[in-house]
Amino acid sequence: IEISFKLDEKDNKIICTILDTGIGIKESDLKHIFDRFFRSDNVRNKDIDGSGIGLSIAKMISINLNCKIKPYSVVNEGSKFEIIIPREIS
């Protein structure tokens, strides 16, 4: 996992990027990953622990802080999450 931060002065925001080179998420599952207890079939069929609640908590926190989370993923390549943080709250 790799985490980086970038200041976007033009749009007055901070972008936190989280890269994970794991198994990735199917495109059809991306719309559900923030649902509480959701686990993709490609994870349930492997020995990967988790309850499926982490991303739903992250989404609730981001909403309360007026942030946005954008997921990007390719199966067997990994995932990228961008957290867009308005500078007013940073």
JSON list of C-alpha atoms in Angstrom, two decimals:
[
{"chain": "A", "resi": 1, "resn": "ILE", "atom": "CA", "xyz": [0.00, 0.00, 0.00]},
{"chain": "A", "resi": 2, "resn": "GLU", "atom": "CA", "xyz": [1.24, 3.47, -0.90]},
{"chain": "A", "resi": 3, "resn": "ILE", "atom": "CA", "xyz": [-0.24, 6.76, 0.32]},
{"chain": "A", "resi": 4, "resn": "SER", "atom": "CA", "xyz": [0.50, 10.19, -1.14]},
{"chain": "A", "resi": 5, "resn": "PHE", "atom": "CA", "xyz": [-0.85, 13.72, -0.79]},
{"chain": "A", "resi": 6, "resn": "LYS", "atom": "CA", "xyz": [-1.05, 16.46, -3.41]},
{"chain": "A", "resi": 7, "resn": "LEU", "atom": "CA", "xyz": [-2.10, 20.08, -3.00]},
{"chain": "A", "resi": 8, "resn": "ASP", "atom": "CA", "xyz": [-4.31, 21.33, -5.82]},
{"chain": "A", "resi": 9, "resn": "GLU", "atom": "CA", "xyz": [-4.08, 25.10, -5.38]},
{"chain": "A", "resi": 10, "resn": "LYS", "atom": "CA", "xyz": [-6.18, 25.80, -8.48]},
{"chain": "A", "resi": 11, "resn": "ASP", "atom": "CA", "xyz": [-9.23, 23.99, -7.09]},
{"chain": "A", "resi": 12, "resn": "ASN", "atom": "CA", "xyz": [-8.28, 24.68, -3.45]},
{"chain": "A", "resi": 13, "resn": "LYS", "atom": "CA", "xyz": [-8.25, 21.04, -2.36]},
{"chain": "A", "resi": 14, "resn": "ILE", "atom": "CA", "xyz": [-5.95, 18.32, -1.12]},
{"chain": "A", "resi": 15, "resn": "ILE", "atom": "CA", "xyz": [-5.95, 14.94, -2.84]},
{"chain": "A", "resi": 16, "resn": "CYS", "atom": "CA", "xyz": [-4.95, 11.90, -0.82]},
{"chain": "A", "resi": 17, "resn": "THR", "atom": "CA", "xyz": [-4.22, 8.91, -3.07]},
{"chain": "A", "resi": 18, "resn": "ILE", "atom": "CA", "xyz": [-4.10, 5.37, -1.71]},
{"chain": "A", "resi": 19, "resn": "LEU", "atom": "CA", "xyz": [-2.68, 2.68, -4.00]},
{"chain": "A", "resi": 20, "resn": "ASP", "atom": "CA", "xyz": [-3.18, -1.00, -3.26]},
{"chain": "A", "resi": 21, "resn": "THR", "atom": "CA", "xyz": [-1.56, -3.58, -5.52]},
{"chain": "A", "resi": 22, "resn": "GLY", "atom": "CA", "xyz": [-3.84, -6.36, -4.26]},
{"chain": "A", "resi": 23, "resn": "ILE", "atom": "CA", "xyz": [-6.36, -8.44, -6.20]},
{"chain": "A", "resi": 24, "resn": "GLY", "atom": "CA", "xyz": [-8.44, -5.48, -7.36]},
{"chain": "A", "resi": 25, "resn": "ILE", "atom": "CA", "xyz": [-12.21, -5.05, -7.48]},
{"chain": "A", "resi": 26, "resn": "LYS", "atom": "CA", "xyz": [-14.51, -6.09, -10.31]},
{"chain": "A", "resi": 27, "resn": "GLU", "atom": "CA", "xyz": [-16.02, -3.12, -12.14]},
{"chain": "A", "resi": 28, "resn": "SER", "atom": "CA", "xyz": [-19.53, -4.43, -11.42]},
{"chain": "A", "resi": 29, "resn": "ASP", "atom": "CA", "xyz": [-18.73, -4.39, -7.67]},
{"chain": "A", "resi": 30, "resn": "LEU", "atom": "CA", "xyz": [-17.40, -0.82, -7.52]},
{"chain": "A", "resi": 31, "resn": "LYS", "atom": "CA", "xyz": [-20.91, 0.61, -7.07]},
{"chain": "A", "resi": 32, "resn": "HIS", "atom": "CA", "xyz": [-21.36, -1.55, -3.94]},
{"chain": "A", "resi": 33, "resn": "ILE", "atom": "CA", "xyz": [-18.00, -1.25, -2.17]},
{"chain": "A", "resi": 34, "resn": "PHE", "atom": "CA", "xyz": [-19.24, 1.47, 0.19]},
{"chain": "A", "resi": 35, "resn": "ASP", "atom": "CA", "xyz": [-22.27, -0.61, 1.26]},
{"chain": "A", "resi": 36, "resn": "ARG", "atom": "CA", "xyz": [-22.00, -1.91, 4.81]},
{"chain": "A", "resi": 37, "resn": "PHE", "atom": "CA", "xyz": [-20.73, -5.53, 4.97]},
{"chain": "A", "resi": 38, "resn": "PHE", "atom": "CA", "xyz": [-20.30, -5.81, 1.19]},
{"chain": "A", "resi": 39, "resn": "ARG", "atom": "CA", "xyz": [-17.60, -8.25, 0.12]},
{"chain": "A", "resi": 40, "resn": "SER", "atom": "CA", "xyz": [-16.84, -8.98, -3.51]},
{"chain": "A", "resi": 41, "resn": "ASP", "atom": "CA", "xyz": [-17.14, -12.57, -4.73]},
{"chain": "A", "resi": 42, "resn": "ASN", "atom": "CA", "xyz": [-13.48, -12.58, -5.73]},
{"chain": "A", "resi": 43, "resn": "VAL", "atom": "CA", "xyz": [-12.58, -11.91, -2.07]},
{"chain": "A", "resi": 44, "resn": "ARG", "atom": "CA", "xyz": [-15.06, -14.32, -0.47]},
{"chain": "A", "resi": 45, "resn": "ASN", "atom": "CA", "xyz": [-13.67, -17.17, -2.57]},
{"chain": "A", "resi": 46, "resn": "LYS", "atom": "CA", "xyz": [-10.14, -16.60, -1.25]},
{"chain": "A", "resi": 47, "resn": "ASP", "atom": "CA", "xyz": [-8.60, -16.72, 2.21]},
{"chain": "A", "resi": 48, "resn": "ILE", "atom": "CA", "xyz": [-8.82, -12.95, 2.69]},
{"chain": "A", "resi": 49, "resn": "ASP", "atom": "CA", "xyz": [-10.15, -11.81, 6.05]},
{"chain": "A", "resi": 50, "resn": "GLY", "atom": "CA", "xyz": [-12.45, -8.85, 6.51]},
{"chain": "A", "resi": 51, "resn": "SER", "atom": "CA", "xyz": [-15.99, -7.94, 7.42]},
{"chain": "A", "resi": 52, "resn": "GLY", "atom": "CA", "xyz": [-16.72, -5.53, 4.58]},
{"chain": "A", "resi": 53, "resn": "ILE", "atom": "CA", "xyz": [-17.32, -2.58, 6.87]},
{"chain": "A", "resi": 54, "resn": "GLY", "atom": "CA", "xyz": [-14.12, -0.53, 6.45]},
{"chain": "A", "resi": 55, "resn": "LEU", "atom": "CA", "xyz": [-15.03, 1.33, 3.27]},
{"chain": "A", "resi": 56, "resn": "SER", "atom": "CA", "xyz": [-18.55, 2.09, 4.52]},
{"chain": "A", "resi": 57, "resn": "ILE", "atom": "CA", "xyz": [-17.01, 3.72, 7.61]},
{"chain": "A", "resi": 58, "resn": "ALA", "atom": "CA", "xyz": [-14.57, 5.67, 5.42]},
{"chain": "A", "resi": 59, "resn": "LYS", "atom": "CA", "xyz": [-17.50, 6.87, 3.28]},
{"chain": "A", "resi": 60, "resn": "MET", "atom": "CA", "xyz": [-19.49, 8.03, 6.34]},
{"chain": "A", "resi": 61, "resn": "ILE", "atom": "CA", "xyz": [-16.47, 9.94, 7.67]},
{"chain": "A", "resi": 62, "resn": "SER", "atom": "CA", "xyz": [-15.86, 11.54, 4.28]},
{"chain": "A", "resi": 63, "resn": "ILE", "atom": "CA", "xyz": [-19.50, 12.67, 4.04]},
{"chain": "A", "resi": 64, "resn": "ASN", "atom": "CA", "xyz": [-19.33, 14.22, 7.51]},
{"chain": "A", "resi": 65, "resn": "LEU", "atom": "CA", "xyz": [-16.14, 16.09, 6.55]},
{"chain": "A", "resi": 66, "resn": "ASN", "atom": "CA", "xyz": [-17.50, 17.20, 3.15]},
{"chain": "A", "resi": 67, "resn": "CYS", "atom": "CA", "xyz": [-14.91, 15.06, 1.34]},
{"chain": "A", "resi": 68, "resn": "LYS", "atom": "CA", "xyz": [-15.30, 12.72, -1.63]},
{"chain": "A", "resi": 69, "resn": "ILE", "atom": "CA", "xyz": [-13.85, 9.26, -2.20]},
{"chain": "A", "resi": 70, "resn": "LYS", "atom": "CA", "xyz": [-13.29, 8.12, -5.79]},
{"chain": "A", "resi": 71, "resn": "PRO", "atom": "CA", "xyz": [-12.46, 4.43, -6.34]},
{"chain": "A", "resi": 72, "resn": "TYR", "atom": "CA", "xyz": [-10.62, 3.05, -9.37]},
{"chain": "A", "resi": 73, "resn": "SER", "atom": "CA", "xyz": [-9.73, -0.61, -9.76]},
{"chain": "A", "resi": 74, "resn": "VAL", "atom": "CA", "xyz": [-8.59, -3.30, -12.18]},
{"chain": "A", "resi": 75, "resn": "VAL", "atom": "CA", "xyz": [-8.92, -6.97, -11.27]},
{"chain": "A", "resi": 76, "resn": "ASN", "atom": "CA", "xyz": [-5.52, -8.63, -10.70]},
{"chain": "A", "resi": 77, "resn": "GLU", "atom": "CA", "xyz": [-3.76, -5.24, -10.78]},
{"chain": "A", "resi": 78, "resn": "GLY", "atom": "CA", "xyz": [-5.06, -3.44, -7.71]},
{"chain": "A", "resi": 79, "resn": "SER", "atom": "CA", "xyz": [-7.06, -0.42, -6.64]},
{"chain": "A", "resi": 80, "resn": "LYS", "atom": "CA", "xyz": [-6.63, 3.31, -6.26]},
{"chain": "A", "resi": 81, "resn": "PHE", "atom": "CA", "xyz": [-8.72, 5.51, -4.01]},
{"chain": "A", "resi": 82, "resn": "GLU", "atom": "CA", "xyz": [-8.63, 9.30, -4.21]},
{"chain": "A", "resi": 83, "resn": "ILE", "atom": "CA", "xyz": [-9.91, 11.22, -1.22]},
{"chain": "A", "resi": 84, "resn": "ILE", "atom": "CA", "xyz": [-10.71, 14.81, -2.21]},
{"chain": "A", "resi": 85, "resn": "ILE", "atom": "CA", "xyz": [-10.41, 17.11, 0.82]},
{"chain": "A", "resi": 86, "resn": "PRO", "atom": "CA", "xyz": [-11.54, 20.75, 0.61]},
{"chain": "A", "resi": 87, "resn": "ARG", "atom": "CA", "xyz": [-8.78, 22.99, 2.02]},
{"chain": "A", "resi": 88, "resn": "GLU", "atom": "CA", "xyz": [-11.25, 24.80, 4.26]},
{"chain": "A", "resi": 89, "resn": "ILE", "atom": "CA", "xyz": [-11.37, 21.80, 6.63]},
{"chain": "A", "resi": 90, "resn": "SER", "atom": "CA", "xyz": [-7.73, 20.73, 6.36]}
]
